[in-house]
CSV table of C-alpha atoms in Angstrom, one decimal:
chain,number,residue,atom,x,y,z
S,1,MET,CA,-4.7,-15.1,-7.4
S,2,ASP,CA,-4.6,-18.5,-5.8
S,3,THR,CA,-6.8,-19.5,-2.9
S,4,LYS,CA,-4.0,-19.6,-0.4
S,5,LEU,CA,-3.0,-16.0,-1.1
S,6,ALA,CA,-6.7,-14.9,-1.0
S,7,ALA,CA,-7.2,-16.5,2.4
S,8,ALA,CA,-4.0,-15.0,3.8
S,9,ILE,CA,-5.1,-11.5,2.6
S,10,GLU,CA,-8.4,-11.9,4.2
S,11,ARG,CA,-6.8,-13.1,7.4
S,12,ASP,CA,-4.4,-10.2,7.4
S,13,ASP,CA,-7.2,-7.7,6.8
S,14,ARG,CA,-9.2,-9.2,9.8
S,15,ARG,CA,-6.1,-9.1,12.0
S,16,GLU,CA,-5.4,-5.5,11.0
S,17,ASP,CA,-9.0,-4.5,11.7
S,18,ALA,CA,-8.6,-6.1,15.1
S,19,GLY,CA,-5.6,-3.9,15.9
S,20,THR,CA,-2.6,-5.7,14.6
S,21,HIS,CA,0.0,-3.3,13.1
S,22,SER,CA,0.1,-3.2,9.3
S,23,ASP,CA,3.8,-4.0,9.4
S,24,ASP,CA,2.9,-7.5,10.8
S,25,ARG,CA,1.1,-8.5,7.6
S,26,VAL,CA,2.4,-11.4,5.5
S,27,THR,CA,0.5,-10.0,2.5
S,28,CYS,CA,0.5,-6.7,0.7
S,29,HIS,CA,-3.0,-5.1,0.7
S,30,THR,CA,-2.0,-2.6,-2.0
S,31,HIS,CA,-0.6,-5.1,-4.5
S,32,GLN,CA,-2.7,-8.1,-3.5
S,33,ALA,CA,0.4,-10.2,-3.3
S,34,TRP,CA,2.8,-11.8,-0.7
S,35,ALA,CA,4.6,-9.1,1.2
S,36,GLY,CA,8.0,-10.4,0.2
S,37,ASP,CA,7.1,-10.3,-3.5
S,38,CYS,CA,6.5,-6.6,-3.5
S,39,ALA,CA,8.8,-5.3,-0.8
S,40,GLY,CA,10.8,-3.2,-3.3
S,41,ARG,CA,7.8,-1.7,-4.9
S,42,HIS,CA,6.9,0.6,-2.0
S,43,ARG,CA,8.5,4.0,-1.8
S,44,PRO,CA,9.0,5.4,1.7
S,45,VAL,CA,7.1,8.6,2.4
S,46,THR,CA,9.4,11.5,3.0
S,47,ALA,CA,8.9,15.2,3.4
S,48,GLY,CA,10.5,15.8,0.0
S,49,SER,CA,8.2,13.3,-1.7
S,50,LEU,CA,5.1,14.9,-0.1
S,51,LEU,CA,6.3,18.3,-1.2
S,52,ALA,CA,7.0,17.2,-4.8
S,53,GLU,CA,3.5,15.6,-4.9
S,54,ALA,CA,1.9,18.8,-3.6
S,55,ARG,CA,3.8,20.9,-6.2
S,56,GLU,CA,2.7,18.6,-9.0
S,57,LEU,CA,-0.9,18.8,-7.9
S,58,ASP,CA,-0.6,22.6,-7.8
S,59,ARG,CA,0.9,22.6,-11.3
S,60,ILE,CA,-2.0,20.4,-12.7
S,61,ARG,CA,-4.6,22.6,-11.0
S,62,ALA,CA,-3.0,25.8,-12.5
S,63,ARG,CA,-3.4,24.3,-16.0
S,64,THR,CA,-7.1,23.8,-15.7
């Protein structure tokens, strides 16, 4: 990670802690990258995806 990106992530973190909405970030906290570089890597949360995740967790728990 270059110093410019690291500084931008830190600045975005401070701004978000101060109340700025996370959609206003220019960096991606999750991927530690520029927001534009990972825009396609985030899946939107939907009721169907939450239900599928819950079912998968139940399936895993049932095996143990």
